[in-house]
Coordinates of C-alpha atoms in Angstrom, one line a residue:
X1 CA 116.3 87.1 118.4
X2 CA 119.0 88.9 120.3
X3 CA 118.4 91.0 123.4
X4 CA 120.6 93.6 125.1
X5 CA 121.6 93.5 128.7
X6 CA 118.5 95.5 129.6
X7 CA 115.2 95.3 127.8
X8 CA 115.0 98.2 125.4
X9 CA 111.2 98.4 125.8
X10 CA 111.6 98.8 129.6
X11 CA 113.4 102.1 129.1
X12 CA 110.6 103.7 127.1
X13 CA 107.1 104.7 128.0
X14 CA 105.9 104.0 124.5
X15 CA 107.1 102.3 121.4
X16 CA 107.0 102.4 117.6
X17 CA 104.4 104.6 115.9
X18 CA 102.3 104.1 119.0
X19 CA 104.2 106.9 120.7
X20 CA 103.1 109.5 118.2
X21 CA 101.2 112.4 119.5
X22 CA 97.4 111.9 119.2
X23 CA 95.9 113.4 116.0
X24 CA 93.9 115.9 118.0
X25 CA 97.0 117.1 120.0
X26 CA 99.0 117.4 116.8
X27 CA 96.3 119.4 115.1
X28 CA 96.1 121.7 118.1
X29 CA 99.9 122.3 118.2
X30 CA 100.1 123.0 114.5
X31 CA 96.9 125.0 114.3
X32 CA 98.5 128.4 114.9
X33 CA 101.7 127.7 112.8
X34 CA 102.0 129.6 109.6
X35 CA 104.5 129.5 106.8
X36 CA 106.5 132.6 106.3
X37 CA 106.2 132.3 102.5
X38 CA 104.4 131.8 100.2
X39 CA 106.8 129.3 98.8
X40 CA 105.8 128.6 95.2
X41 CA 108.0 125.6 94.9
X42 CA 106.7 123.9 98.0
X43 CA 104.3 121.4 96.4
X44 CA 103.4 119.4 99.5
X45 CA 103.6 120.9 103.0
X46 CA 101.5 120.5 106.1
X47 CA 98.1 121.3 104.8
X48 CA 96.7 117.7 104.5
X49 CA 99.0 115.8 106.9
X50 CA 100.7 114.1 104.0
X51 CA 103.7 111.7 104.4
X52 CA 106.5 114.0 103.4
X53 CA 107.4 117.5 102.1
X54 CA 108.0 117.9 98.4
X55 CA 110.0 120.7 96.8
X56 CA 110.0 121.5 93.1
X57 CA 113.6 121.9 91.9
X58 CA 113.2 122.7 88.2
X59 CA 109.6 122.0 87.1
X60 CA 110.3 118.3 86.6
X61 CA 112.5 116.9 89.3
X62 CA 111.4 117.3 92.9
X63 CA 113.0 116.6 96.3
X64 CA 111.2 114.7 99.0
X65 CA 112.1 115.3 102.6
X66 CA 110.9 113.4 105.6
X67 CA 111.9 112.4 109.1
X68 CA 110.7 109.6 111.5
X69 CA 111.9 108.3 114.7
X70 CA 110.5 106.6 117.8
X71 CA 111.2 104.5 120.9
X72 CA 111.7 100.8 120.7
X73 CA 108.8 98.4 120.3
X74 CA 111.1 95.3 120.5
X75 CA 114.1 94.4 122.6
X76 CA 116.4 93.1 119.9
X77 CA 118.6 96.1 118.9
X78 CA 119.1 95.0 115.4
X79 CA 115.4 94.5 114.8
X80 CA 114.7 97.9 116.4
X81 CA 117.1 99.6 114.0
X82 CA 115.6 97.8 111.0
X83 CA 112.0 98.6 111.9
X84 CA 112.7 102.3 112.5
X85 CA 114.6 102.6 109.2
X86 CA 111.9 100.8 107.2
X87 CA 109.3 103.1 108.7
X88 CA 111.2 106.3 108.0
X89 CA 112.0 105.4 104.4
X90 CA 108.3 104.5 103.8
X91 CA 107.3 108.1 103.6
X92 CA 109.3 108.6 100.4
X93 CA 107.8 105.6 98.8
X94 CA 104.3 106.8 99.8
X95 CA 104.9 110.0 97.9
X96 CA 105.8 108.0 94.8
X97 CA 109.5 108.7 95.1
X98 CA 112.8 107.0 95.3
X99 CA 115.1 107.5 98.4
X100 CA 118.6 108.7 97.7
X101 CA 120.2 109.1 101.2
X102 CA 119.5 109.1 104.9
X103 CA 120.7 110.8 108.1
X104 CA 120.5 108.9 111.4
X105 CA 118.7 110.4 114.4
X106 CA 119.8 108.8 117.7
X107 CA 119.1 109.4 121.4
X108 CA 120.3 107.0 124.0
X109 CA 120.4 106.9 127.9
X110 CA 124.1 106.3 127.9
X111 CA 124.3 105.1 131.5
X112 CA 121.7 102.3 130.8
X113 CA 122.5 101.1 127.3
X114 CA 125.9 99.6 126.4
X115 CA 127.9 100.5 123.3
X116 CA 127.3 97.1 121.6
X117 CA 123.6 97.6 121.8
X118 CA 123.8 101.1 120.2
X119 CA 126.0 99.8 117.5
X120 CA 123.5 97.0 116.7
X121 CA 120.7 99.5 116.4
X122 CA 122.7 101.6 114.0
X123 CA 123.8 98.5 112.0
X124 CA 120.2 97.3 111.7
X125 CA 119.2 100.7 110.3
X126 CA 122.2 100.7 107.9
X127 CA 121.2 97.2 106.7
X128 CA 117.7 98.4 105.7
X129 CA 119.2 101.5 104.0
X130 CA 121.5 99.2 102.0
X131 CA 118.4 97.2 101.0
X132 CA 116.8 100.4 99.8
X133 CA 120.0 101.3 97.9
X134 CA 120.9 104.4 99.9
X135 CA 123.7 105.4 102.3
X136 CA 123.5 106.7 105.8
X137 CA 125.4 109.8 105.1
X138 CA 125.6 111.3 108.6
X139 CA 123.3 112.1 111.5
X140 CA 123.0 113.5 115.0
X141 CA 123.1 111.9 118.4
X142 CA 122.2 113.0 121.9
X143 CA 122.2 111.6 125.5
X144 CA 118.5 111.0 126.0
X145 CA 116.5 109.7 129.0
X146 CA 114.7 107.3 126.7
X147 CA 116.1 105.4 123.6
X148 CA 115.0 106.8 120.3
X149 CA 116.2 106.0 116.8
X150 CA 115.1 106.9 113.3
X151 CA 116.1 108.6 110.0
X152 CA 115.8 111.8 108.1
X153 CA 115.4 110.7 104.5
X154 CA 115.8 112.5 101.2
X155 CA 114.3 111.3 98.0
X156 CA 113.5 112.4 94.5
X157 CA 110.4 112.1 92.3
X158 CA 109.3 113.4 88.9
X159 CA 106.6 116.0 89.3
X160 CA 104.1 113.9 87.3
X161 CA 104.7 110.9 89.7
X162 CA 103.9 112.7 93.0
X163 CA 101.1 110.9 94.7
X164 CA 99.5 112.9 97.5
X165 CA 97.0 111.7 100.1
X166 CA 94.5 114.3 98.9
X167 CA 93.9 113.2 95.3
X168 CA 91.5 110.3 95.8
X169 CA 88.5 110.5 93.4
X170 CA 84.9 109.4 93.9
X171 CA 84.5 106.0 92.3
X172 CA 88.1 105.0 93.2
X173 CA 88.8 101.6 94.7
X174 CA 90.9 101.3 97.9
X175 CA 93.8 98.9 98.2
X176 CA 95.8 98.1 101.3
X177 CA 99.3 96.4 100.8
X178 CA 100.0 95.1 104.4
X179 CA 98.1 93.4 107.1
X180 CA 96.9 95.2 110.3
X181 CA 97.6 94.3 113.9
X182 CA 101.1 95.5 114.5
X183 CA 100.1 97.6 117.6
X184 CA 98.2 94.6 119.0
X185 CA 101.3 92.4 118.6
X186 CA 103.5 95.1 120.2
X187 CA 101.2 95.2 123.2
X188 CA 101.3 91.5 123.5
X189 CA 105.1 91.4 123.2
X190 CA 105.5 93.9 126.1
X191 CA 103.5 91.5 128.3
X192 CA 105.5 88.5 127.1
X193 CA 102.4 87.1 125.5
X194 CA 103.5 87.0 121.9
X195 CA 104.5 83.6 120.5
X196 CA 107.8 83.1 118.6
X197 CA 105.7 82.6 115.5
X198 CA 104.0 85.9 116.1
X199 CA 107.2 87.7 116.7
X200 CA 108.7 86.4 113.4
X201 CA 105.5 87.6 111.7
X202 CA 105.8 91.0 113.4
X203 CA 109.4 91.5 112.2
X204 CA 108.7 90.2 108.7
X205 CA 105.9 92.8 108.3
X206 CA 107.6 95.8 109.9
X207 CA 110.9 95.3 108.0
X208 CA 109.3 95.0 104.6
X209 CA 110.1 98.1 102.6
X210 CA 107.2 99.8 100.8
X211 CA 109.2 100.0 97.5
X212 CA 106.0 99.2 95.6
X213 CA 104.9 102.8 96.1
X214 CA 107.4 104.1 93.6
X215 CA 106.2 101.6 91.1
X216 CA 102.5 102.3 91.7
X217 CA 103.2 106.0 91.2
X218 CA 104.0 105.3 87.5
X219 CA 100.4 104.1 87.0
X220 CA 98.0 106.7 85.7
X221 CA 95.2 104.7 87.4
X222 CA 96.7 105.3 90.8
X223 CA 95.5 108.7 92.1
X224 CA 96.5 108.8 95.8
X225 CA 98.8 107.0 98.2
X226 CA 99.5 107.3 101.9
X227 CA 101.1 104.9 104.4
X228 CA 99.2 103.5 107.3
X229 CA 101.1 104.1 110.5
X230 CA 100.5 105.5 114.0
X231 CA 96.9 106.8 113.4
X232 CA 95.7 103.4 112.3
X233 CA 93.7 102.5 109.2
X234 CA 90.9 104.8 110.3
X235 CA 93.1 107.8 111.0
X236 CA 95.0 107.7 107.8
X237 CA 91.9 106.9 105.8
X238 CA 90.3 110.0 107.4
X239 CA 93.3 112.1 106.3
X240 CA 92.8 111.0 102.8
X241 CA 89.0 111.6 103.0
X242 CA 89.6 115.2 104.4
X243 CA 92.3 116.0 101.9
X244 CA 90.2 114.7 99.0
X245 CA 86.9 116.0 100.3
X246 CA 85.2 112.7 99.9
X247 CA 83.9 109.7 101.9
X248 CA 86.0 106.6 102.2
X249 CA 84.0 103.4 102.7
X250 CA 85.9 100.4 104.0
X251 CA 84.5 96.8 104.0
X252 CA 85.7 95.4 107.3
X253 CA 85.4 91.9 106.1
X254 CA 88.1 92.5 103.5
X255 CA 90.7 93.9 105.9
X256 CA 93.8 91.7 106.0
X257 CA 95.0 90.9 109.6
X258 CA 98.1 89.4 111.0
X259 CA 97.5 85.8 112.0
X260 CA 96.8 86.2 115.7
X261 CA 95.5 89.8 115.8
X262 CA 91.9 89.0 116.4
X263 CA 92.6 86.5 119.2
X264 CA 95.1 88.9 120.9
X265 CA 92.9 92.0 120.8
X266 CA 90.0 90.1 122.2
X267 CA 92.2 89.1 125.1
X268 CA 92.8 92.8 125.8
X269 CA 96.1 93.5 124.1
X270 CA 95.5 97.1 123.0
X271 CA 97.9 100.1 123.0
X272 CA 97.2 103.4 124.6
X273 CA 97.5 105.0 121.2
X274 CA 94.5 103.0 120.0
X275 CA 92.3 104.7 122.6
X276 CA 93.8 108.1 121.9
X277 CA 93.3 107.7 118.2
X278 CA 89.6 107.0 118.6
X279 CA 89.2 110.0 121.0
X280 CA 90.8 112.2 118.4
X281 CA 88.8 111.3 115.3
X282 CA 85.9 109.1 116.3
X283 CA 83.3 111.8 115.5
X284 CA 84.2 111.6 111.8
X285 CA 83.8 107.8 111.6
X286 CA 80.6 105.9 111.0
X287 CA 80.7 102.4 112.5
X288 CA 78.1 99.6 112.3
X289 CA 75.7 99.7 115.2
X290 CA 76.8 96.3 116.4
X291 CA 80.6 97.0 116.2
X292 CA 82.2 95.8 119.4
X293 CA 85.1 97.5 121.2
X294 CA 87.7 94.9 120.1
X295 CA 86.7 95.4 116.5
X296 CA 87.1 99.1 116.8
X297 CA 90.5 98.7 118.4
X298 CA 91.7 96.9 115.2
X299 CA 90.6 99.9 113.2
X300 CA 92.4 102.3 115.4
X301 CA 95.4 100.1 116.0
X302 CA 98.7 102.0 115.4
X303 CA 100.7 100.4 112.6
X304 CA 104.5 100.8 112.9
X305 CA 106.0 100.5 109.4
X306 CA 102.5 99.7 108.0
X307 CA 101.4 99.2 104.4
X308 CA 100.3 101.7 101.8
X309 CA 96.7 102.8 101.3
X310 CA 96.1 103.3 97.6
X311 CA 93.2 105.0 95.8
X312 CA 93.0 103.8 92.2
X313 CA 90.6 103.5 89.3
X314 CA 88.2 100.6 90.0
X315 CA 88.8 98.9 86.7
X316 CA 92.6 98.7 87.6
X317 CA 92.2 97.5 91.2
X318 CA 92.2 93.7 90.7
X319 CA 95.2 93.9 88.4
X320 CA 97.1 96.1 90.8
X321 CA 96.4 93.8 93.7
X322 CA 97.8 90.9 91.7
X323 CA 100.9 92.8 90.7
X324 CA 101.5 94.0 94.3
X325 CA 101.3 90.4 95.5
X326 CA 103.7 89.3 92.8
X327 CA 106.1 92.0 94.0
X328 CA 106.3 90.5 97.4
X329 CA 103.3 91.9 99.4
X330 CA 101.1 88.8 99.9
X331 CA 98.6 90.6 102.1
X332 CA 97.5 93.1 99.5
X333 CA 93.7 93.4 99.3
X334 CA 91.0 95.5 97.8
X335 CA 89.3 96.9 100.9
X336 CA 86.8 99.6 99.9
X337 CA 86.0 102.6 97.8
X338 CA 85.9 106.4 97.6
X339 CA 82.5 108.1 97.3
X340 CA 81.2 111.6 96.9
X341 CA 80.1 113.0 100.2
X342 CA 81.2 114.5 103.5
X343 CA 84.9 114.0 104.4
X344 CA 84.5 111.0 106.7
X345 CA 85.2 107.3 106.9
X346 CA 82.4 104.7 106.9
X347 CA 82.9 101.1 107.9
X348 CA 80.6 98.4 106.5
X349 CA 80.8 94.7 106.1
X350 CA 78.4 91.8 106.4
X351 CA 78.8 89.2 109.1
X352 CA 81.7 87.0 108.0
X353 CA 82.2 83.8 110.0
X354 CA 85.8 82.6 110.4
X355 CA 86.7 80.0 107.8
X356 CA 87.6 76.7 109.4
X357 CA 91.2 76.4 108.1
X358 CA 94.2 75.2 110.0
X359 CA 96.8 77.9 109.2
X360 CA 100.1 76.4 108.1
X361 CA 103.1 78.6 108.0
X362 CA 106.3 78.2 105.9
X363 CA 109.4 79.3 107.7
X364 CA 112.8 79.6 105.8
X365 CA 114.8 76.5 106.3
X366 CA 112.3 74.8 108.6
X367 CA 109.5 73.7 106.3
X368 CA 105.8 74.0 107.1
X369 CA 104.3 73.8 110.6
X370 CA 101.1 74.8 112.3
X371 CA 100.7 78.2 113.8
X372 CA 100.5 78.3 117.5
X373 CA 96.9 79.3 118.4
X374 CA 95.7 81.7 121.1
X375 CA 92.6 80.9 123.2
X376 CA 89.8 83.3 122.7
X377 CA 88.4 85.4 125.5
X378 CA 85.7 83.9 127.7
X379 CA 83.0 86.1 126.1
X380 CA 83.3 84.5 122.7
X381 CA 85.1 81.8 120.7
X382 CA 87.3 82.7 117.7
X383 CA 84.6 81.1 115.5
X384 CA 82.0 83.7 116.5
X385 CA 80.7 86.3 114.1
X386 CA 83.6 88.5 113.0
X387 CA 83.4 91.6 110.7
X388 CA 87.2 91.3 110.4
X389 CA 87.5 87.9 108.8
X390 CA 91.0 87.1 107.6
X391 CA 90.6 86.1 103.9
X392 CA 90.8 82.3 103.6
X393 CA 93.8 82.5 101.3
X394 CA 95.6 85.3 103.1
X395 CA 99.3 84.7 103.7
X396 CA 100.5 85.2 107.2
X397 CA 103.5 87.4 106.5
X398 CA 106.2 88.2 104.0
X399 CA 107.8 84.8 104.5
X400 CA 104.7 83.0 105.7
X401 CA 101.6 81.8 103.8
X402 CA 98.4 80.0 104.5
X403 CA 98.0 76.8 102.6
X404 CA 94.2 76.1 102.8
X405 CA 92.4 73.2 101.3
X406 CA 91.1 73.9 97.8
X407 CA 87.5 73.5 98.8
X408 CA 87.9 76.5 101.2
X409 CA 88.6 78.9 98.4
X410 CA 85.5 80.8 97.5
X411 CA 86.2 81.5 93.9
X412 CA 88.9 81.2 91.2
X413 CA 90.0 84.9 91.6
X414 CA 90.8 84.2 95.3
X415 CA 92.6 81.1 94.3
X416 CA 94.7 83.1 91.8
X417 CA 95.6 85.6 94.5
X418 CA 96.6 82.8 96.9
X419 CA 98.8 81.2 94.2
X420 CA 100.5 84.6 93.5
X421 CA 101.0 85.1 97.2
X422 CA 102.6 81.7 97.7
X423 CA 104.9 82.2 94.7
X424 CA 105.9 85.7 96.0
X425 CA 106.7 84.2 99.4
X426 CA 108.8 81.4 97.9
X427 CA 110.7 83.8 95.6
X428 CA 111.5 86.1 98.5
X429 CA 112.7 83.2 100.7
X430 CA 114.9 81.9 97.8
X431 CA 116.4 85.4 97.2
X432 CA 117.3 85.7 100.9
X433 CA 118.9 82.3 100.7

């Protein structure tokens, strides 16, 4: 990890997608705005809070346009650039499209950040764009009191492949492609409480491009896609529920979490955005009666460069999860379902005790080693009842994987997912050399 002369996070009052406006504030600001149209070729606009705008060019080919930028959540300028670029490009993939070019958005306090740091931020973003196969074709920069960086991204998509957040159907299964806990890790990082293992896990997750979205959009069984970012899994599920006029039910025991997320959130590492999120949409969420605050914080935790939430035909869900894992997303899990009913999110899940497994992590070039553990809060040990149980065979991150004893695997299907995740991890490590 490289740091600049001054900590980038010290120059900003927020960081990552956690500095987004609260959902209620955004709705209030946009409530009186009206298009001057109608624009018949504008297929996706602001109506359902979707990930990007989509314009029909010729009845078949469509243009996707999106922009995303934020303040730093880490101090390494290269990592900041990579995270911001990955997050911005994700919106194109979430619509089912393929990015074709990007424009950089840069604001820096020039008297506080040196030239080398700014160059490293830009280089990090350019590196991710190269991984996505697109150029940074220009941009705009200003002298800003706080550092910001991001991209405006243009993509293309066939009209038949557009996947909105408003097309989920009753009976659909819900699939999530990345683990939750990025906001918790970010809060711990700012307090110098995130281990080196945790930091590596954070970077691996937030710099993993959501390329799988374009592939999923080719599946007739996939009906709706959105990416999970600043509003947390609850907020973006609620957007899908409202857009689709349906109830989304999430099984909390199936939610994949970053390795230390539960321990850290129980120690109080929570972002301000998590509180604002709940205040904005909590009245449209049904939680279990015994849900504790720390459990709710994981549901409202803002995800910077998070995964994709996919609504698909239930008979295709297990196959898609396996294919997503094979494609390099080892945390992919089936997490719930879509039901007919009021547009809301309902959380369910039986008590799920933590499986007694020593997590072992594989780091490139270093071999396996045990993950550093975090002590639980005084009010309860990590082995206490936990509705958010990390699946026994869940991998830790893109380049990290649990290796549990065979006896801990609950069934052959879970064992198959674990094997696929391990193979995907090793293939990715080998490809990066």
